Backbone as numpy.savetxt, mean C-alpha at the origin, in Angstrom:
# Nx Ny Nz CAx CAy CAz Cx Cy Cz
-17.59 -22.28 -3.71 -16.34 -22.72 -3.10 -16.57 -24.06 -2.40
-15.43 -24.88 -2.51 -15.83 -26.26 -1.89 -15.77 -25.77 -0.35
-17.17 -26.73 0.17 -16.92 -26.75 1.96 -16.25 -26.71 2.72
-15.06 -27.74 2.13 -14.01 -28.27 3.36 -13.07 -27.12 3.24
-12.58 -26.43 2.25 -11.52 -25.79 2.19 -12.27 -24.35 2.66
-13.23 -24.02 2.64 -14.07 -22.72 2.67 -14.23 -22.86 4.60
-14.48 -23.93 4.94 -14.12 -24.10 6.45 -12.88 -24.16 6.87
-11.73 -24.52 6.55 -9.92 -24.20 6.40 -10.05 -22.80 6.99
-10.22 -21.88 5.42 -10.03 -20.86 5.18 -10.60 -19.60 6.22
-12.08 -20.04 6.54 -12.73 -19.18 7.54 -12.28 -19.20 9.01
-11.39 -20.71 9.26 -11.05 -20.70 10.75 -9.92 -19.94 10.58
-8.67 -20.34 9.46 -7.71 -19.59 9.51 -7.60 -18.09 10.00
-8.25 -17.27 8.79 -8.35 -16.00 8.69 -9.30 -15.51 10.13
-9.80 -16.20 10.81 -10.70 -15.88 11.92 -9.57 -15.87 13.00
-8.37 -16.80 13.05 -7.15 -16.62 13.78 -6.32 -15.24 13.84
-6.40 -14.97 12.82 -5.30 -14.13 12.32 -6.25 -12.70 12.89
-7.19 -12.93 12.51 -7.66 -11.50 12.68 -8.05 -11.11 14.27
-8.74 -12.40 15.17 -8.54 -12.53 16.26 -6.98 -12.07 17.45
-6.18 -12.31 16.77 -4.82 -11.86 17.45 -4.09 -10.96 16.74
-4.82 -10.14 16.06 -4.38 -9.25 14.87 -4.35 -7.94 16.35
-3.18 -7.38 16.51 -3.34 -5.86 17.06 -3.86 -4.69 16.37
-3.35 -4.55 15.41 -4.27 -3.42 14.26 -5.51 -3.46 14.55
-6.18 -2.21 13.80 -7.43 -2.45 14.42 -8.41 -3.40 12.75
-9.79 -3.06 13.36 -10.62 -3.71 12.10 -9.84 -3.34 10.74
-10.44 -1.69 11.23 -10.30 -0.77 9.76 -8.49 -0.65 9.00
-7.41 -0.94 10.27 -6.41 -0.88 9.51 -6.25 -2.49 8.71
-6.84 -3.42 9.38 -6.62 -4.99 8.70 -7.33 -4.67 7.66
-8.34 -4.14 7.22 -9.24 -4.54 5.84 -8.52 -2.99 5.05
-8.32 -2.14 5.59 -7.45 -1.28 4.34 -6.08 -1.85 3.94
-5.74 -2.65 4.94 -4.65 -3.59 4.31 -4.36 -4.72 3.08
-5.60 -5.29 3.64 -6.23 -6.23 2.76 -6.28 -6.12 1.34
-7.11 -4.69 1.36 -7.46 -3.82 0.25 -6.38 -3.54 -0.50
-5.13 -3.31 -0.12 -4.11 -2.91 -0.61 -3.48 -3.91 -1.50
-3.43 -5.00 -1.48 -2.94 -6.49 -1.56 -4.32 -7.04 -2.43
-5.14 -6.86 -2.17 -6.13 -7.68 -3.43 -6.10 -6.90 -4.70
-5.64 -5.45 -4.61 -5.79 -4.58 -5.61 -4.37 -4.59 -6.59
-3.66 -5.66 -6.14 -2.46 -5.80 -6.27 -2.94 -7.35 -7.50
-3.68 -8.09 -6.30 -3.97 -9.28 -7.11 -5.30 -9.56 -7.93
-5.61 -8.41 -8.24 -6.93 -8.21 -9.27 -7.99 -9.30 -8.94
-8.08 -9.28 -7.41 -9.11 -10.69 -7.10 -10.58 -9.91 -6.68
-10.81 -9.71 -7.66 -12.65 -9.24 -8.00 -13.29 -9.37 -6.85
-13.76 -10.86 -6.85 -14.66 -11.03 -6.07 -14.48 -10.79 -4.29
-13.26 -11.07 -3.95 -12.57 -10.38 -2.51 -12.58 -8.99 -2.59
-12.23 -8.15 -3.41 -12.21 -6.90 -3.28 -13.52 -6.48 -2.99
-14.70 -7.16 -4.01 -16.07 -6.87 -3.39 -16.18 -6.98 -2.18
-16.06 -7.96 -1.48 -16.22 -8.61 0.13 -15.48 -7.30 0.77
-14.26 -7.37 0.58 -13.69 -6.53 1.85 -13.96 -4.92 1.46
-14.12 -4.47 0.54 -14.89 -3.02 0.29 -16.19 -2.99 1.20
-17.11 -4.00 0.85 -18.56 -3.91 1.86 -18.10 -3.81 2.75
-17.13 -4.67 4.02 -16.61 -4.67 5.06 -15.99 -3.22 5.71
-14.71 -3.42 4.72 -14.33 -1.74 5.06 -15.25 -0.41 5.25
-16.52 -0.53 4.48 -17.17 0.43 4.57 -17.98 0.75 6.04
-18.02 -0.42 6.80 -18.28 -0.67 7.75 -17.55 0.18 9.01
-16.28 0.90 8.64 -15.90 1.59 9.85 -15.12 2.16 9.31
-14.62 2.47 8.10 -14.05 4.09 7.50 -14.91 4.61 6.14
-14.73 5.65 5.80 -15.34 6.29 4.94 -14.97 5.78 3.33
-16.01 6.05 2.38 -15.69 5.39 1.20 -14.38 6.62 0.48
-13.98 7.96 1.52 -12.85 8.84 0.89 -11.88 7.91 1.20
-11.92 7.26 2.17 -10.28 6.96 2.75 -9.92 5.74 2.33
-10.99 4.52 1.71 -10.94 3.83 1.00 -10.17 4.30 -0.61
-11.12 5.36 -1.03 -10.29 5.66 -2.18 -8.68 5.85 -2.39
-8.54 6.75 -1.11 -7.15 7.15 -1.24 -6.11 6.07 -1.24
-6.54 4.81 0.17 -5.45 4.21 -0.30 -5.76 3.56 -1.61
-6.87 3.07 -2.26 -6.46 2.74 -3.43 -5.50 3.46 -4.73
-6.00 4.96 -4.86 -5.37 6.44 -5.28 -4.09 6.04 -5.87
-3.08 5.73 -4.24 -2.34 6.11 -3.87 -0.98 4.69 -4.20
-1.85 3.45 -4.46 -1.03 2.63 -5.01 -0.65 2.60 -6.77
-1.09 3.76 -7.66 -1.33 3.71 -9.10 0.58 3.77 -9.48
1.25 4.75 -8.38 2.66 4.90 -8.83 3.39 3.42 -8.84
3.05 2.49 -7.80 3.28 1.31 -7.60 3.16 -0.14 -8.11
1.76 -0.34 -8.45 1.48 -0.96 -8.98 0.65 -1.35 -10.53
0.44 0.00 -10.96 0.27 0.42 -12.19 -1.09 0.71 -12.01
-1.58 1.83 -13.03 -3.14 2.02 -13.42 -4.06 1.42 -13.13
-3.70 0.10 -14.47 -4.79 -0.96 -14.64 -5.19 -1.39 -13.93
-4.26 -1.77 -12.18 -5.09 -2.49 -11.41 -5.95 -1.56 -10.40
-5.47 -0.41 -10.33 -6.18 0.54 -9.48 -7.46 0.88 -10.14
-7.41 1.26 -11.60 -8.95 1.49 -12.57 -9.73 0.04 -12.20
-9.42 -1.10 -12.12 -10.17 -1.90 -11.73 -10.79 -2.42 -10.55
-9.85 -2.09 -9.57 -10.36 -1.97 -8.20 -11.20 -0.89 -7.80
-11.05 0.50 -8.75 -11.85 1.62 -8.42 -13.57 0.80 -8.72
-13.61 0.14 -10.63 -14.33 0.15 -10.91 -15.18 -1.07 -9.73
-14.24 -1.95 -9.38 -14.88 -2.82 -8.27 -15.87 -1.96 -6.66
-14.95 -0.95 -6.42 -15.79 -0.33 -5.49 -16.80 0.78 -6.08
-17.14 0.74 -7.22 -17.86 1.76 -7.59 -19.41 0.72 -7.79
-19.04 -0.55 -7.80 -20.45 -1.59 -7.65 -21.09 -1.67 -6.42
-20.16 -1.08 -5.61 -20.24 -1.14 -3.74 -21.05 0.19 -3.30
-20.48 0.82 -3.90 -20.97 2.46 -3.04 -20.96 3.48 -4.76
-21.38 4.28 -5.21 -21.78 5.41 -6.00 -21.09 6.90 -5.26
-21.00 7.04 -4.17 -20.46 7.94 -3.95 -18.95 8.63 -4.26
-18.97 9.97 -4.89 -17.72 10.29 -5.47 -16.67 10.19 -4.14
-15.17 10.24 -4.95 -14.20 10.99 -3.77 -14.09 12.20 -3.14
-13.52 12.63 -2.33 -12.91 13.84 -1.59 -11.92 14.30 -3.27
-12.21 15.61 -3.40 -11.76 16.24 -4.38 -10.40 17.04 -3.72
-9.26 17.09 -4.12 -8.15 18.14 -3.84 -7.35 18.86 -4.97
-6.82 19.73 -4.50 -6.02 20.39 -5.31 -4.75 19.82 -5.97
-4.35 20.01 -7.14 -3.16 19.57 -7.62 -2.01 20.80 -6.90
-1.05 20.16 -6.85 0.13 21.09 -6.64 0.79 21.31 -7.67
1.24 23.17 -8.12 1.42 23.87 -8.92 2.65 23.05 -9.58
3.82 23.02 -8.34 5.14 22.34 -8.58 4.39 21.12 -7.97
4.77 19.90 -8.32 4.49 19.00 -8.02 6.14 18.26 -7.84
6.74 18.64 -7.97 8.40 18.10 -7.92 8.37 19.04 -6.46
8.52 19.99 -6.04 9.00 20.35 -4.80 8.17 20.16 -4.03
6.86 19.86 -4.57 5.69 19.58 -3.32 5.94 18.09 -2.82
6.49 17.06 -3.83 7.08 15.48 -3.99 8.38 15.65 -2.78
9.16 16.33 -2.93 10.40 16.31 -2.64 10.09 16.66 -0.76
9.29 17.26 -0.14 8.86 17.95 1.32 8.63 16.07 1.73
7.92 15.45 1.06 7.49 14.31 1.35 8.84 13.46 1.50
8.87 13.17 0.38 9.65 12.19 0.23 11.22 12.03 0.72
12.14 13.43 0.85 13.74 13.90 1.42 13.42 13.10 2.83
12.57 13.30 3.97 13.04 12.99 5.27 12.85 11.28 5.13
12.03 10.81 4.22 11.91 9.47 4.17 12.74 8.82 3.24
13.19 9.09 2.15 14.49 8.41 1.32 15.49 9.28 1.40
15.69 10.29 1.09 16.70 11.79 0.86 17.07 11.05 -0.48
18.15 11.29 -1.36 18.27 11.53 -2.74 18.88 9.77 -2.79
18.12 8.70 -2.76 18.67 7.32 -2.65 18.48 6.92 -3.86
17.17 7.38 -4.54 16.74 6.68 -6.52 17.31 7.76 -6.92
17.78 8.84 -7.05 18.33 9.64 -7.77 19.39 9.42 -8.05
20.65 9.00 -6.74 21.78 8.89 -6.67 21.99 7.18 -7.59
20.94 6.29 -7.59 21.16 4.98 -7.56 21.10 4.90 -9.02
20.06 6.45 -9.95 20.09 6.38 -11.06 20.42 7.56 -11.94
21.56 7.39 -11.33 22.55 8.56 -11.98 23.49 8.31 -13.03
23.47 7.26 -13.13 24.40 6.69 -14.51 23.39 6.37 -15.98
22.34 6.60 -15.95 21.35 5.71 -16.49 21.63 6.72 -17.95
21.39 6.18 -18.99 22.14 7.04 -20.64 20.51 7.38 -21.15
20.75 8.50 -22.13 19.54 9.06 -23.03 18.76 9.98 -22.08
19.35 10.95 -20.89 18.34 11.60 -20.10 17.70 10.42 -19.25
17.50 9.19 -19.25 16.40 8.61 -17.88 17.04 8.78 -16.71
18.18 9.09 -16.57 18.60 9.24 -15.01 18.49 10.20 -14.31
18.11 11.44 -15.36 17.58 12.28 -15.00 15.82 12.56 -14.64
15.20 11.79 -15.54 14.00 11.92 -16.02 13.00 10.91 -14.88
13.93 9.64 -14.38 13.02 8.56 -14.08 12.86 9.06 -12.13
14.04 9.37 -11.86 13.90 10.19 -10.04 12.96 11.22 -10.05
13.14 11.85 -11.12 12.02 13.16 -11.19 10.70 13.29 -11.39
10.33 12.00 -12.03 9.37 11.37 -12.61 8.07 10.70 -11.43
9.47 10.25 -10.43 9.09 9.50 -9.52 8.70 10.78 -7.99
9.40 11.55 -8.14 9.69 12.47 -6.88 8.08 13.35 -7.75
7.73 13.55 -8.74 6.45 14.12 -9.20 4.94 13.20 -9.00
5.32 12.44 -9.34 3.69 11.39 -9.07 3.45 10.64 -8.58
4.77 10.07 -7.64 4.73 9.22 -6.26 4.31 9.77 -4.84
5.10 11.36 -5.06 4.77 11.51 -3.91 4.07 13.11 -4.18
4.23 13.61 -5.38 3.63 14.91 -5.73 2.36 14.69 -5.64
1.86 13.73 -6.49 0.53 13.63 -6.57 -0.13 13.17 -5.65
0.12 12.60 -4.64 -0.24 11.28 -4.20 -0.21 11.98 -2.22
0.91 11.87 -2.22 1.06 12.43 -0.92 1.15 13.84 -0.04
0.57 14.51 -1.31 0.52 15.80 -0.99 -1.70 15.91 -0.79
-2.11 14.75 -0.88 -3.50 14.92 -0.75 -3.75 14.51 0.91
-4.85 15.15 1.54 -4.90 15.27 2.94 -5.47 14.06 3.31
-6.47 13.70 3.05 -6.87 12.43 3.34 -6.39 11.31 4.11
-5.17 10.66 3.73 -4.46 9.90 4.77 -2.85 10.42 5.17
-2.65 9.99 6.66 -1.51 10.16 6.71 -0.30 9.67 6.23
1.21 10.12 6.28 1.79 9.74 5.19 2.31 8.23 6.41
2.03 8.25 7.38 2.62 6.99 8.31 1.32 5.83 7.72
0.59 6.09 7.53 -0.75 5.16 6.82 -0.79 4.84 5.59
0.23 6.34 5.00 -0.16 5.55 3.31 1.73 4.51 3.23
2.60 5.02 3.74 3.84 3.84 3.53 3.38 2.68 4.60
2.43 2.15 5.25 2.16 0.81 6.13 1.06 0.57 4.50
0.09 0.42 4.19 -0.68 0.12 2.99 0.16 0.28 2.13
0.90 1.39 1.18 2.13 0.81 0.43 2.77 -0.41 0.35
3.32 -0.20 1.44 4.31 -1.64 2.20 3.38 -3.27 2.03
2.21 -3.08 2.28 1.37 -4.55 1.71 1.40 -4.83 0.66
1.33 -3.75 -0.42 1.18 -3.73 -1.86 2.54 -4.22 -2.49
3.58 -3.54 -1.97 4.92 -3.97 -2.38 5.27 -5.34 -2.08
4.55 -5.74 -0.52 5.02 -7.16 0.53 3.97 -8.30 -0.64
2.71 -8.13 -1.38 2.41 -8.82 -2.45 2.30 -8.82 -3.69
3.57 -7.91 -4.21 4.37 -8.13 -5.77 5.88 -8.50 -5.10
6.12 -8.44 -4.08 6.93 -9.67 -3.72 8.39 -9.13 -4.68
8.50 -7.46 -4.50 9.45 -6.69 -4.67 10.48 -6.67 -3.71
11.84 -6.94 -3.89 12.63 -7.14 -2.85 13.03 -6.15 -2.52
13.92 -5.11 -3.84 14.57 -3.59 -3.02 13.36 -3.38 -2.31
12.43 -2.75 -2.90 11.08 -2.34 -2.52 10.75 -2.26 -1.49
10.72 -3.56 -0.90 10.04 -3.96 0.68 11.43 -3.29 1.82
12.49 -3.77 0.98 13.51 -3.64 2.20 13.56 -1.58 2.32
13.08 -1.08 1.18 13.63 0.55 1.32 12.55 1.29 1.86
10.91 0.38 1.55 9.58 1.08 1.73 9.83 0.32 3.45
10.13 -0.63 4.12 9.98 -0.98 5.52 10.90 -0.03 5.96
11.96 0.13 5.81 12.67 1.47 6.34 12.13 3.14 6.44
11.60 3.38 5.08 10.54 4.45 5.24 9.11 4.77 6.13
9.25 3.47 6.28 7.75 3.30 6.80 8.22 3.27 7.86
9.29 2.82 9.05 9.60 3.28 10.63 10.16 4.58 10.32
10.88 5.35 9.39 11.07 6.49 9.77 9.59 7.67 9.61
8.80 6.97 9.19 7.49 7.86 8.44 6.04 7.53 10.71
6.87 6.68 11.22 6.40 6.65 12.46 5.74 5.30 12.78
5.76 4.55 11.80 5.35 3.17 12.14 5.95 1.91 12.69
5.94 1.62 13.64 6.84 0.57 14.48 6.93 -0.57 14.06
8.03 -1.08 14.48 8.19 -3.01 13.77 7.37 -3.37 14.02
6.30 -3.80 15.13 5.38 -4.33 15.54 3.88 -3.98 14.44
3.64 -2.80 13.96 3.00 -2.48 13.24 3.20 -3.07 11.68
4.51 -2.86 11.51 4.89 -3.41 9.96 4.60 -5.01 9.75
5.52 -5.37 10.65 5.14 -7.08 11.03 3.76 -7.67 11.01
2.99 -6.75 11.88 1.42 -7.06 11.33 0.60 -6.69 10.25
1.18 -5.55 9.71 0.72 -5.83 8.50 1.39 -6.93 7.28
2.29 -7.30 7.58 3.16 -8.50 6.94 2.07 -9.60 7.38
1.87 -9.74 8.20 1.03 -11.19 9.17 -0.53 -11.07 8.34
-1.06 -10.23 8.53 -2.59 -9.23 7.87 -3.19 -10.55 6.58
-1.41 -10.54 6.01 -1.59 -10.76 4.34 -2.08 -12.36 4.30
-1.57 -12.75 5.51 -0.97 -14.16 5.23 -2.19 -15.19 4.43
-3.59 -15.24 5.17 -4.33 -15.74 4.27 -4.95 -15.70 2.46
-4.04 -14.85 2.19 -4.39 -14.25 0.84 -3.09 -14.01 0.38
-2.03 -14.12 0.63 -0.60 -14.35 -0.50 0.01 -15.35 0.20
0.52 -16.25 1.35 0.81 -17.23 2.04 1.69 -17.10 2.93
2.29 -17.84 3.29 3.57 -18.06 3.94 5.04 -17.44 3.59
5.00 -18.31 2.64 6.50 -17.79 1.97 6.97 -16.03 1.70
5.61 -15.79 0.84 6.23 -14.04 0.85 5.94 -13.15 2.28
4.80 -13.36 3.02 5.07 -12.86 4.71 6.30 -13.04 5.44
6.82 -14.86 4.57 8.19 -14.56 6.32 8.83 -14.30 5.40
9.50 -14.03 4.05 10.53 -12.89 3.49 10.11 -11.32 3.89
8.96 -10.88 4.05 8.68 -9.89 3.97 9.08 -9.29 5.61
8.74 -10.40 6.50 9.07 -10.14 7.99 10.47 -9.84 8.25
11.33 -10.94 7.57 12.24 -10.68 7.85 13.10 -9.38 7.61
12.87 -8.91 6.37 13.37 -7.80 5.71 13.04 -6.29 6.60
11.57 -6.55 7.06 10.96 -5.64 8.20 12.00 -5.13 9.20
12.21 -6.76 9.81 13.11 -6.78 11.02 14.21 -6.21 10.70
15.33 -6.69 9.84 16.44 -5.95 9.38 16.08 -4.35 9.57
15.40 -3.84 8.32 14.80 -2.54 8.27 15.31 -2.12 9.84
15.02 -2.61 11.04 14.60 -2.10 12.15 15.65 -2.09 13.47
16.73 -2.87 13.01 17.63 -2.76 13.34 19.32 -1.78 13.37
């Protein structure tokens, strides 16, 4: 990396993290959330070593796990395979749920109640049936029915992932979930702020703003 910009970059991010309220471990599972988004290899290495530094390589997994409904497979199989150069140790193993639609639905009702269902109720050939159900099974069936993190921890890490694919419903319906799931503007906002050296300006203050709304 050139000098001058590699000195930029280190004072910047030394700002941010300096007046960062979150703690270490929530800034670098944040992080994590957002590089796994942007398939950036060699950062994901860096902040995996880091992270390992003050949470466990389970809770690392999960939030990675836990972004596959979101941001697709491919980038989660690759971020797995990135932390599997870091540490060898397996995950925390859990149970599948039998119903995975009503085990989805305990989760997900107090935080959306029927909002993608209702929004895709017109949809022709069975998907309007198929795509809420789909979603209410392996978004939150699979995913949030595992103990590992809380569900106020996994919609703030969500919410980064969504805040860098720079999804608009997304951010505005997951920042609303995420204060009713117990996480405060002040919390969301910093994880909006978290990102800034690694997606920029522009999608943090859309993402802030949308927060704020959310919160009003």
């Amino acid at each position: 990396m050139d000098q001058d910009y590699k000195t930029i970059l280190k004072r910047f991010k030394d700002e941010v993290t300096s007046e960062n309220p979150l703690s270490k471990a929530e800034q670098e599972l944040t992080i994590i959330s957002a590089l796994t988004v942007l398939q950036a290899n060699d950062d994901l290495k860096e902040h995996f070593s880091i992270a390992l530094n003050t949470v466990s390589v389970d809770l690392i997994r999960e939030v990675v796990y836990q972004l596959s409904p979101a941001v697709g497979s491919s980038k989660v199989k690759n971020a797995l395979r990135i932390l599997n150069t870091v540490t060898k140790k397996d995950g925390q193993h859990f149970a599948i749920p039998e119903d995975a639609y009503k085990a989805g639905l305990e989760f997900q009702e107090p935080l959306y109640g029927n909002e993608i269902k209702d929004l895709m109720a017109d949809l022709p050939a069975n998907a309007g049936k198929l795509l809420p159900e789909w979603l209410t099974k392996n978004f939150f069936g699979d995913y949030y029915t595992r103990g590992a993190l809380p569900v106020k921890d996994r919609e703030r890490y969500l919410l980064a992932a969504l805040i860098t694919m720079n999804v608009d419903f997304q951010i505005k319906a997951h920042a609303l979930g995420s204060l009713r799931a117990g996480n405060t503007e002040s919390e969301l906002i910093w994880t909006a702020l978290t990102l800034l050296p690694y997606i920029g300006f522009p999608l943090v203050i859309n993402s802030v703003q949308k927060i704020h709304q959310a919160n009003e």
